XYZ file of C-alpha atoms in Angstrom:
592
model
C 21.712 21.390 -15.121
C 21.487 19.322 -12.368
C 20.663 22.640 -10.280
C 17.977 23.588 -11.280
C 16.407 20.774 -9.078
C 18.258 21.820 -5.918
C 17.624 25.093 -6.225
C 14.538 24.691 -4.560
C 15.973 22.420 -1.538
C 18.800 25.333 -0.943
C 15.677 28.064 -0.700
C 14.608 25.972 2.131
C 17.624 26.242 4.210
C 17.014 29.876 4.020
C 17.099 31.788 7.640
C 15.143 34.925 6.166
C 12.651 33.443 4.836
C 9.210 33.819 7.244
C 8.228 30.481 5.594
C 9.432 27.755 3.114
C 5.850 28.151 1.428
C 7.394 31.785 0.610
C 11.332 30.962 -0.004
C 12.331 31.861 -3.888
C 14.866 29.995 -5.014
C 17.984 31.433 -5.261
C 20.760 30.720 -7.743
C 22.969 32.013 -10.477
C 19.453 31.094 -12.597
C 16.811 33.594 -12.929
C 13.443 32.440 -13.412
C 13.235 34.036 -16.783
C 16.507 31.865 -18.121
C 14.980 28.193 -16.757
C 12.661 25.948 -17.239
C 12.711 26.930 -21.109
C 13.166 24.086 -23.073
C 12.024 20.459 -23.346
C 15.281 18.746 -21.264
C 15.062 21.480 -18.578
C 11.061 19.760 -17.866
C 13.060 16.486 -18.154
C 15.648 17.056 -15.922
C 13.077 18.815 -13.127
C 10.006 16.099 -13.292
C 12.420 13.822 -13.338
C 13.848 15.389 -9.953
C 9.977 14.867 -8.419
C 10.599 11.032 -9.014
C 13.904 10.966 -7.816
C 12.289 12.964 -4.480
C 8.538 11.803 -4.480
C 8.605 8.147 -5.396
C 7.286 5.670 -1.989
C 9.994 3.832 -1.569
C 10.466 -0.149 -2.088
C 9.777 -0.865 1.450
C 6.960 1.565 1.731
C 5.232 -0.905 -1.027
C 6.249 -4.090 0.277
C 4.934 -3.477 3.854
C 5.451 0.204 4.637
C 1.497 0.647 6.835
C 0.081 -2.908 5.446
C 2.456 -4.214 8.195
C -0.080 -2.323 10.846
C -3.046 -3.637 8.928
C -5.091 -6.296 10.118
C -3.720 -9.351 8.327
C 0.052 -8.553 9.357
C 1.378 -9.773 12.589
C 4.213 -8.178 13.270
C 7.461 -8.017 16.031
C 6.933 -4.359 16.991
C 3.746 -2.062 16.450
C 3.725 1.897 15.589
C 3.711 3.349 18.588
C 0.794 5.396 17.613
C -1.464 2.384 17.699
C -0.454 1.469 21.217
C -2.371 2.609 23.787
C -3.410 6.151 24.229
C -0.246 7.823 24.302
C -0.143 9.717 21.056
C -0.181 13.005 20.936
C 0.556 16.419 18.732
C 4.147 16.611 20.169
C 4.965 13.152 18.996
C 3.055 13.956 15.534
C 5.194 14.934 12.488
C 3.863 14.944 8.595
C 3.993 19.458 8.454
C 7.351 20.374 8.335
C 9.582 22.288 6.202
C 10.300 18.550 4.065
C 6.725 17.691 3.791
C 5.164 21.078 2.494
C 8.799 21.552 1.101
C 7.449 19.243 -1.551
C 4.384 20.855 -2.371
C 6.700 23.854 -2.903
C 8.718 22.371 -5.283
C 5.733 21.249 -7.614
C 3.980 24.550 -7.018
C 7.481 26.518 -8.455
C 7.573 24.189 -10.886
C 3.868 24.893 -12.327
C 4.854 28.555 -11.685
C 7.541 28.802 -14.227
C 6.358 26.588 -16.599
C 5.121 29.317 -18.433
C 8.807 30.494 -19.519
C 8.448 27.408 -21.663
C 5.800 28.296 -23.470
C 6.106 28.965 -27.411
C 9.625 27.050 -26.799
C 8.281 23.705 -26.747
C 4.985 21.990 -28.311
C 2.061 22.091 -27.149
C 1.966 18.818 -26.201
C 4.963 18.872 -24.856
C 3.947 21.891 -22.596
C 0.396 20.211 -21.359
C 1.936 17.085 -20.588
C 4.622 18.339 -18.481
C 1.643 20.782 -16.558
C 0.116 17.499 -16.297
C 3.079 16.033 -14.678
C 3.006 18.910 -12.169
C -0.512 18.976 -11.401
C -0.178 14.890 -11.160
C 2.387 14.615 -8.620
C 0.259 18.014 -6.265
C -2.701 15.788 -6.795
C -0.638 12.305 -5.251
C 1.020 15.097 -2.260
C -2.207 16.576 -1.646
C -3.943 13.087 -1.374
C -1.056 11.698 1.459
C -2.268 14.892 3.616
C -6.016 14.539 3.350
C -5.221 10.959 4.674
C -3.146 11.913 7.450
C -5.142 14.919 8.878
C -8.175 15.614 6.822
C -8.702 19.338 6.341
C -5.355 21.250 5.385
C -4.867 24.283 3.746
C -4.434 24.145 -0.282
C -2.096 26.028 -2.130
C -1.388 25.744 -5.684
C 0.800 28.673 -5.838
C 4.067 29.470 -4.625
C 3.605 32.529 -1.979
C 5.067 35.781 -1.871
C 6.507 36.975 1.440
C 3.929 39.931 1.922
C 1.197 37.120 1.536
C 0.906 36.750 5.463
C -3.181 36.320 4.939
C -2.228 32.918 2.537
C 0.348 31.668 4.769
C -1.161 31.879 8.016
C -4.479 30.493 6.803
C -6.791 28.037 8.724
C -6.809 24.288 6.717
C -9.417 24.306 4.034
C -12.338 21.796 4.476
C -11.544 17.976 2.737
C -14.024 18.634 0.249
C -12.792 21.255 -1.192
C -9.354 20.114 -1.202
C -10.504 16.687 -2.654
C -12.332 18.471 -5.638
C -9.111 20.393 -6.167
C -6.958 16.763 -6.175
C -9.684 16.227 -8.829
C -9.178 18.923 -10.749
C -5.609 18.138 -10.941
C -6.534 14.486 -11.939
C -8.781 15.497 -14.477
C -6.147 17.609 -15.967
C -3.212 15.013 -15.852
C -5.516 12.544 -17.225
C -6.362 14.405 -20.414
C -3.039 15.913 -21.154
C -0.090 13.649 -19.913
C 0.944 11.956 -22.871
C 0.907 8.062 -23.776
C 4.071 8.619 -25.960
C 5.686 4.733 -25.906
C 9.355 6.681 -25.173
C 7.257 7.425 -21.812
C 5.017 4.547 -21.395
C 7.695 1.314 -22.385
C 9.538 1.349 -19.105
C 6.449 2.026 -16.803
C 8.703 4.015 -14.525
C 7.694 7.213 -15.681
C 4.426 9.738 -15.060
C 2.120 9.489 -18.100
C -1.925 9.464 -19.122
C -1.903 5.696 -17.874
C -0.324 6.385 -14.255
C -2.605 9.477 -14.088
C -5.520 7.365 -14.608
C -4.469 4.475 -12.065
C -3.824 7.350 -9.630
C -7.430 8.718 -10.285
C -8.623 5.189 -10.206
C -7.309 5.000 -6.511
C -7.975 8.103 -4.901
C -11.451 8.708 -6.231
C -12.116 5.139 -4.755
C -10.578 5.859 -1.609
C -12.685 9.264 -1.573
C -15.888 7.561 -2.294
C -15.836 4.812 0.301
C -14.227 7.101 2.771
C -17.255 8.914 2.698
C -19.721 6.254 2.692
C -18.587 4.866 5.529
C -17.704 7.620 7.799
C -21.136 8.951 8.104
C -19.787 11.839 10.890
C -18.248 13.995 8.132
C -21.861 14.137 6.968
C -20.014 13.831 3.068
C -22.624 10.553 2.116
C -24.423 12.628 -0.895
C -21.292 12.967 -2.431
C -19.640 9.265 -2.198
C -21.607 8.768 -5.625
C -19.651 11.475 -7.304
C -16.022 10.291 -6.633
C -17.122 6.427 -6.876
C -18.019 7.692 -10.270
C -14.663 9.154 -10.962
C -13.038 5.882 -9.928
C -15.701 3.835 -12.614
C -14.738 6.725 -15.468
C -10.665 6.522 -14.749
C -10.758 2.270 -14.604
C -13.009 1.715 -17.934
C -10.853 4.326 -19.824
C -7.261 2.043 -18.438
C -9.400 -0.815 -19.064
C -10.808 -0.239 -22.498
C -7.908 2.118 -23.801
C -4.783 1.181 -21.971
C -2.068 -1.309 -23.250
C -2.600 -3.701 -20.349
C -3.742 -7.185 -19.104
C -3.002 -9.092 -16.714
C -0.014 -11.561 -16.887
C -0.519 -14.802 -17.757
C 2.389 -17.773 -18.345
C -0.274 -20.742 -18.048
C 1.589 -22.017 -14.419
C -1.217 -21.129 -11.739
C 1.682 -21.768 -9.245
C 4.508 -19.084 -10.152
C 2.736 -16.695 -12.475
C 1.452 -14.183 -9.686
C 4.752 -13.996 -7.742
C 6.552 -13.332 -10.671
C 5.666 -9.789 -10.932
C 7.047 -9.141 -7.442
C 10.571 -11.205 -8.082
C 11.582 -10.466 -11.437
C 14.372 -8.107 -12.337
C 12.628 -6.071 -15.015
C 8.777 -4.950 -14.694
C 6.644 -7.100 -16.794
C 4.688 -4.001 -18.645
C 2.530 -6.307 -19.942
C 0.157 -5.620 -16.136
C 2.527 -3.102 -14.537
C 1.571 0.450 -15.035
C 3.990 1.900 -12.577
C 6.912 0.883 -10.692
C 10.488 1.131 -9.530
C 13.276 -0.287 -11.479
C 16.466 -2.027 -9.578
C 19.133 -3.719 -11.652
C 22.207 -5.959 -10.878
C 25.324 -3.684 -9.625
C 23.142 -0.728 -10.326
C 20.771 -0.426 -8.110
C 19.670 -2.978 -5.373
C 17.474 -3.486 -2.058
C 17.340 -5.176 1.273
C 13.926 -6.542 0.798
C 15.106 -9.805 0.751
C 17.480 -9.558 3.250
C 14.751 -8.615 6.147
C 12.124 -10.786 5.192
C 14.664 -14.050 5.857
C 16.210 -12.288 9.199
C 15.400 -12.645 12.321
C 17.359 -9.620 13.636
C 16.711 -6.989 10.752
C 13.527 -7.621 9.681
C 9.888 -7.613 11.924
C 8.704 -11.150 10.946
C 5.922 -10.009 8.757
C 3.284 -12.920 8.937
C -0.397 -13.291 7.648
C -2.792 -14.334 10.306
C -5.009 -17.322 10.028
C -8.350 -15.740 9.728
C -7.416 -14.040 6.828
C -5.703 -16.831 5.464
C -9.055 -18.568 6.075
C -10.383 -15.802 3.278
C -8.551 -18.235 0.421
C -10.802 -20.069 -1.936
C -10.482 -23.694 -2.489
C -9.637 -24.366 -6.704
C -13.060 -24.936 -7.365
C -13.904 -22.026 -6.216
C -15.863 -23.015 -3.040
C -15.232 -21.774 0.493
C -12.318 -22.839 2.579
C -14.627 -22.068 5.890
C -17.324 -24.157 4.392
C -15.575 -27.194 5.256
C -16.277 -28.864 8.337
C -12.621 -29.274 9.238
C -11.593 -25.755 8.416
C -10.668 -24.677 12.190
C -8.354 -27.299 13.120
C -6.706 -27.880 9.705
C -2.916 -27.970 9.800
C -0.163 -26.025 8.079
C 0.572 -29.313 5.600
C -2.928 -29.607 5.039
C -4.497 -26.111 4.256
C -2.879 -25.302 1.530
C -3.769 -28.345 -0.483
C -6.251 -27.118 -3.364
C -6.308 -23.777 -2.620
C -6.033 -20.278 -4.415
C -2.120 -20.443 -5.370
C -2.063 -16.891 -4.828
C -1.521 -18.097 -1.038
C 1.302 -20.392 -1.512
C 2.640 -17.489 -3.566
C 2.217 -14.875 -0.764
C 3.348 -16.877 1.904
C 6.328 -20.162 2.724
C 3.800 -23.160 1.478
C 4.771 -26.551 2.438
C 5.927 -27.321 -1.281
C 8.365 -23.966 -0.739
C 11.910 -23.912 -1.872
C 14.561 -21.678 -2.307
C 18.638 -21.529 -2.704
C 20.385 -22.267 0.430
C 24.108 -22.474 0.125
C 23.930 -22.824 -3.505
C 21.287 -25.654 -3.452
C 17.764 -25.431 -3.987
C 16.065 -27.297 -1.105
C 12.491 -27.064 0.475
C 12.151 -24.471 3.441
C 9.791 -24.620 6.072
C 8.699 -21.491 8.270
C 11.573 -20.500 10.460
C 9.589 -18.918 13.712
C 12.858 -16.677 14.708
C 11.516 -14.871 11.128
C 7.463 -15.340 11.653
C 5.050 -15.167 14.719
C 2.411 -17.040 13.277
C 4.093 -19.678 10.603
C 2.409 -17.827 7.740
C 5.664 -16.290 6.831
C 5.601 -13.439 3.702
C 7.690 -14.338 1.367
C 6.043 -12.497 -2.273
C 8.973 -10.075 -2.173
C 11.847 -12.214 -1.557
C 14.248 -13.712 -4.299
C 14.414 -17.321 -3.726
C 18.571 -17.623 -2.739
C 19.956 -17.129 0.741
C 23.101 -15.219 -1.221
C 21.203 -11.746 -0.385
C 20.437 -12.294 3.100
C 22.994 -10.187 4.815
C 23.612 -8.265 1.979
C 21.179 -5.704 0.291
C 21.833 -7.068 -3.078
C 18.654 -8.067 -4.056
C 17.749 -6.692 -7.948
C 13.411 -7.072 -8.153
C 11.646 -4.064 -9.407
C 8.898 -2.978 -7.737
C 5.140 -2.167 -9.092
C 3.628 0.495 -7.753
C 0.256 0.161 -9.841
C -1.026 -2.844 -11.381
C -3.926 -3.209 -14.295
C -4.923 -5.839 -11.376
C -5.588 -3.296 -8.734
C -7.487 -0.982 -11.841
C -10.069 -4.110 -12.217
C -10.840 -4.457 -8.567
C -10.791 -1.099 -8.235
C -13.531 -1.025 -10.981
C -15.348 -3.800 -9.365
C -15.336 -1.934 -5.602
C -16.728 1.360 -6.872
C -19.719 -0.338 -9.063
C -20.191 -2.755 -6.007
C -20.480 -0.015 -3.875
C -22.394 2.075 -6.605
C -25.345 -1.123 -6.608
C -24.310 -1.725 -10.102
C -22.134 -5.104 -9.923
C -23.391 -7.918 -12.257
C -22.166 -10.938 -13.953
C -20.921 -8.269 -17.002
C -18.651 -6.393 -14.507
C -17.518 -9.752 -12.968
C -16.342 -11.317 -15.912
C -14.451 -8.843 -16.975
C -12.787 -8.100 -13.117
C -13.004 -10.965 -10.770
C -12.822 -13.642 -12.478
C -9.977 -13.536 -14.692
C -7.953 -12.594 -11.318
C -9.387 -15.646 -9.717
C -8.884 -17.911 -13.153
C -5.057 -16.871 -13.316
C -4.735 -18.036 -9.406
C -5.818 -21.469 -10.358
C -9.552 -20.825 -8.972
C -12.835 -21.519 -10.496
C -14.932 -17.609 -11.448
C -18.071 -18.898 -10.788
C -20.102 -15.878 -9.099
C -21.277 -17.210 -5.696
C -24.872 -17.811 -5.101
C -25.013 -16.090 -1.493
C -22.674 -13.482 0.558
C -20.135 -15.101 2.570
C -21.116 -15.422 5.979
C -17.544 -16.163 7.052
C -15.988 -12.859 5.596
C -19.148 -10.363 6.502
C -18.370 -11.399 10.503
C -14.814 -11.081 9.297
C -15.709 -7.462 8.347
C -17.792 -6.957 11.739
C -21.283 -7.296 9.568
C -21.154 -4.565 7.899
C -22.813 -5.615 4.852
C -24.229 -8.773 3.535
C -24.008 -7.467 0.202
C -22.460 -10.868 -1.737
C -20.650 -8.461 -4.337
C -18.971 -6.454 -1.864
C -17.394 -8.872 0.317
C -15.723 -11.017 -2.538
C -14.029 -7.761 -4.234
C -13.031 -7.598 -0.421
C -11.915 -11.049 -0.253
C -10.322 -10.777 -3.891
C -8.436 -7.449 -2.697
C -6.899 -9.327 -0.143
C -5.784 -12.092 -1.840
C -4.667 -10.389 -4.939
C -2.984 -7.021 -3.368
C -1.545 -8.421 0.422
C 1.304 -6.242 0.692
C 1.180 -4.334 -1.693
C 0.485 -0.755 -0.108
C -3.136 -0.822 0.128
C -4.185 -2.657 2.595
C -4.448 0.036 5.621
C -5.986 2.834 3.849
C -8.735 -0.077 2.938
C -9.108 -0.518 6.475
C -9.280 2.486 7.066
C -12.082 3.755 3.888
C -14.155 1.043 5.332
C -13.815 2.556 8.970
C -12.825 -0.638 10.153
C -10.121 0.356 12.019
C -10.972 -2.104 15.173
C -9.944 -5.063 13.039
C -5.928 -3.678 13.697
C -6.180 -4.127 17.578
C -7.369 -7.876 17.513
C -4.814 -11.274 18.526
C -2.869 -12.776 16.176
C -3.807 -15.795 15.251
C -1.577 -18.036 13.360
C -1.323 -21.875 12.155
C -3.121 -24.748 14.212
C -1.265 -26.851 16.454
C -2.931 -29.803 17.571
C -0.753 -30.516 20.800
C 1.670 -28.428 23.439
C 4.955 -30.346 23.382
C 4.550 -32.506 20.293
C 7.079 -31.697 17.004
C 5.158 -30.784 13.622
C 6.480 -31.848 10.413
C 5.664 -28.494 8.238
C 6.555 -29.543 5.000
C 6.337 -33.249 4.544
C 9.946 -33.364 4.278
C 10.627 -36.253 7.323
C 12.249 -33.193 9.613
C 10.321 -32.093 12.290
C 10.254 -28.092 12.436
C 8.321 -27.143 14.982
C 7.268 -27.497 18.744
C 5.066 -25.380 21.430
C 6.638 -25.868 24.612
C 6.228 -24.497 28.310
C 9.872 -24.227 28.511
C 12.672 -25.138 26.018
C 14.206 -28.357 26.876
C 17.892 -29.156 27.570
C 20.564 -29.199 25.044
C 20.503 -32.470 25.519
C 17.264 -33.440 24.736
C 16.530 -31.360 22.035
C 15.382 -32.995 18.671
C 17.566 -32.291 15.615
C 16.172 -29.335 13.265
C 12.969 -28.393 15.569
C 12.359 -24.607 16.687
C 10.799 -24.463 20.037
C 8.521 -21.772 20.560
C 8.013 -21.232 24.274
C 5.031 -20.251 25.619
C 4.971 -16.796 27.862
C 5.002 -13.255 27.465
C 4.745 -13.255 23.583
C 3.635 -16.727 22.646
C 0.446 -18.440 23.550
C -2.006 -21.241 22.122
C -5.508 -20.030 21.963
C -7.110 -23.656 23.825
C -4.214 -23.962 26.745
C -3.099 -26.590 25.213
C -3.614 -26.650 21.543
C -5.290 -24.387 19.419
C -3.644 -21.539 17.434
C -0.116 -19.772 17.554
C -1.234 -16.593 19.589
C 1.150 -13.507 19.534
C 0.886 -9.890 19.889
C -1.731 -10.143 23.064
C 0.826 -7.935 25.151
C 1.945 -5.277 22.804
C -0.968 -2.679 23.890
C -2.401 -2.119 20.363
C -5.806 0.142 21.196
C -7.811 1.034 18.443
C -9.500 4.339 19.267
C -11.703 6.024 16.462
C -9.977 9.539 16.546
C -6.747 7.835 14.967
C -8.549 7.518 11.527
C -7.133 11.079 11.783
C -3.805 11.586 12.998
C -3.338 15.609 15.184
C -1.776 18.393 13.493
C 1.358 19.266 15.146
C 1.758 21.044 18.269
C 4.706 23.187 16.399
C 2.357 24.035 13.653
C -0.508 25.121 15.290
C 2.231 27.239 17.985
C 3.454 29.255 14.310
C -0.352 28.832 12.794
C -3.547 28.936 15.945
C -5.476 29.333 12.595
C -5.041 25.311 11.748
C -6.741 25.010 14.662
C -9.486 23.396 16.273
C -7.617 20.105 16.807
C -8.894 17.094 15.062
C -11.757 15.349 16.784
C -10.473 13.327 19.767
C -7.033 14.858 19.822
């Protein structure tokens, strides 16, 4: 049975064909004698999650480590400088559209199963289909805009449908729609599918729609040269329509144990996916199936020392729901100070001075080690709290994909950006996210001068900066965070300095965590064996390392690794090898 999936892959090996849009598969099967009954749908959709899912890594820092709250070791190289080009550009090769091929045959032949299987059974598994062309289809419109939609599979004589020019983005984003809409109304809510929250149903459709009409919305909004603004409304609309109906009809909330101080982080550490808030993830279990996550966020050889930077970090509200930056000390606070009192999503995103974890079979605390961070705000969300799965890719978390958390901000953005935000749509979105972090949900009196410079003054609109600010906190690594950037066209935020915790003095040793051991020191030049202190990493200043006053100020790093934010990379190029087969995908994206 198991061919039926591979059927498709083998097609695409296929020397004869003119192109793997146009490959039938071939196998002892005949069309006519598959995909009729209800276990061959199983066994194929199941094949699209085996081939389609993001990986665990693509979630956990994937492009948020490019973002602008990441500091990392090593940048893409196509945000450095201005050396990118369509010979360097992949994304439109025989895998990627491969993909789209398979989903396409798929829909294709679905008809052999009709009067075989229910009706239900038949919509839902069409809904499947159009689901996953709908979460393809989105991935290319981000990448390069226009491209050329197909919802068929193409004959070989169809030269005029393979050789096509790309089809504008808004008509390929009302098709994604289309597909939504369908998926949305007929994937089924069956508990069989919807207890493990690993598989495609009504509720995943919805969170998808919930995203991408979002995305859509803003995207336009803010990138006034596509000339799309009258339409923003329309897709922000879709994003309201697909949250209320999770919200109001859906099985989830959001998870609540009572302990402000672990509750959050337990959704990214435990073994099994807590359905109660996780509408779609991964599943990894003990012997069965295990990740390096772990393992590269507490190495300093494997990993890329994902860190927050400080001005984000500045974004965290105090418990009582006030403003960290409204306090006069704010700017030269130190790592054991600035996490007193604060949102405990922070110390639950990042090492906090009260951190511990398993070393050697002992729980003890564990300050930032700066061989594994550049900036002392070192992630630590994904890891498992035991040093047993670094060097070994052993660690068992699942993974969500889609939280009923992201569905309420998601709600709150789109009526924010809509003008229709109010205490009603705050109550039911903001502030229960803020309430389980420990943090008073007042609604604040004024915008946030602090995070509208943050987002280069964009808007002073109160509503829309703390769904910003509530984003960040709540979703940091999570997958999200660059195609915000990049919806808000604030894509000049990625090329700035890393900034990262306050040292008061060159040469002096900081106690990070209160626990009597001194951790760190900035230095001109490490000192002598000899004179060493016990326990302290010495970060030298040079090439990589700097402090922003001389000397004191904040952990600088990234200043020399020639990140250049240029406005044409909201777009990536087509390929130079498919416009060479294609001249019809061109012109060239703008600036490329």
């Amino acid at each position: 049975m198991k061919k039926y999936w591979l059927i498709g892959l083998y097609a695409l090996a296929l020397t004869s064909c003119d192109s793997f849009l146009n490959c039938e598969p071939e196998n002892s099967f005949s069309s006519e004698g598959f995909l009729e009954s209800e276990s061959d749908l199983r066994l194929y959709t199941n094949g699209f999650l085996q081939s389609f899912l993001p990986s665990e890594e693509t979630i956990a820092w994937g492009g948020d480590q490019y973002a602008d709250y990441c500091a990392t070791r090593s940048s893409t190289t196509f945000l450095i400088g201005d050396t990118w080009d369509d010979t360097q550009q992949g994304g439109w090769g025989t895998d990627d559209w491969g993909e789209l091929r398979q989903i396409n045959y798929f829909l294709d032949h679905l008809p052999n199963a009709k009067g075989k299987v229910t009706d239900a059974i038949y919509l839902h598994n069409e809904g499947v289909g159009r689901f996953w062309r709908a979460y393809f289809y989105y991935g290319m419109v981000r990448t390069f805009g226009d491209v050329p939609w197909y919802e068929t599979t193409l004959d070989v004589d169809n030269r005029d449908e393979l050789y096509k020019p790309r089809d504008k983005r808004e008509v390929v984003m009302d098709k994604i729609l289309e597909d939504l809409d369908f998926a949305c109304t007929n994937c089924s809510t069956d508990k069989t599918l919807t207890e493990s929250s690993t598989l495609i149903t009504k509720w995943v459709a919805l969170a998808l729609k919930s995203r991408i009409c979002l995305f859509e919305g803003t995207y336009r909004k803010y990138h006034t040269e596509l000339g799309l603004q009258n339409s923003a409304d329309k897709f922000l609309r879709a994003s309201v329509a697909a949250s209320e109906e999770l919200m109001t009809k859906g099985p989830y909330k959001l998870v609540s144990t009572g302990d402000v101080e672990t509750q959050y982080r337990s959704l990214f550490t435990s073994e099994d996916l807590n359905t109660t808030e996780v509408i779609w993830g991964i599943s990894f279990k003990k012997d069965l199936r295990m990740h390096s996550i772990t393992w590269k966020l507490f190495s300093a050889s494997f990993g890329a020392n994902w860190s927050l930077v400080r001005p984000f970090v500045n974004m965290y509200l105090m418990r009582d729901g006030s403003r960290f930056t409204d306090r006069a000390d704010y700017t030269t606070m130190q790592y054991m100070d600035e996490f007193q009192s604060r949102d405990c999503r922070l110390m639950q995103t990042v090492i906090s001075p009260s951190y511990q974890r398993k070393i050697s079979g002992t729980v003890k605390p564990d300050a930032p080690n700066f061989s594994m961070t550049s900036t002392g705000y070192q992630l630590v969300k994904w890891a498992i709290d035991d040093d047993v799965h670094v060097g070994k890719a052993t660690a068992n978390n699942s993974i969500p994909i889609f939280r009923y958390a992201e569905i309420l901000l998601n709600y709150a953005e789109a009526k924010a950006e809509l003008g229709e935000c109010d205490e009603a749509v705050w109550n039911t979105t903001i502030k229960p996210l803020r309430e389980r972090a420990g943090v008073d949900g007042k609604i604040p009196a004024a915008y946030d001068p602090y995070v509208a410079a943050y987002f280069k003054n964009q808007t002073t609109d109160k509503w829309i900066l703390e769904v910003r600010r509530e984003r960040g906190a709540e979703l940091a690594f999570e997958g999200v965070r660059y195609d915000d950037i990049m919806r808000w066209k604030l894509g000049d935020l990625i090329d700035k300095v890393w900034q990262g915790i306050y040292i008061p003095q060159k040469g002096e040793a900081y106690d990070l965590n209160g626990d009597g051991v001194k951790d760190v020191a900035v230095v001109d030049k490490e000192p002598p064996a000899g004179d060493k202190i016990k326990g302290v990493q010495y970060v030298v200043i040079g090439k990589t390392n700097r402090l922003s006053g001389g000397d004191h100020g904040y952990i600088e790093f990234g200043f020399n690794q020639g990140r250049k934010w240029e406005d044409k990379k909201y777009l990536h190029p087509i390929p130079l090898t498919a416009t060479q087969i294609n001249p019809a995908l061109l012109p060239q994206n703008p600036g490329w």
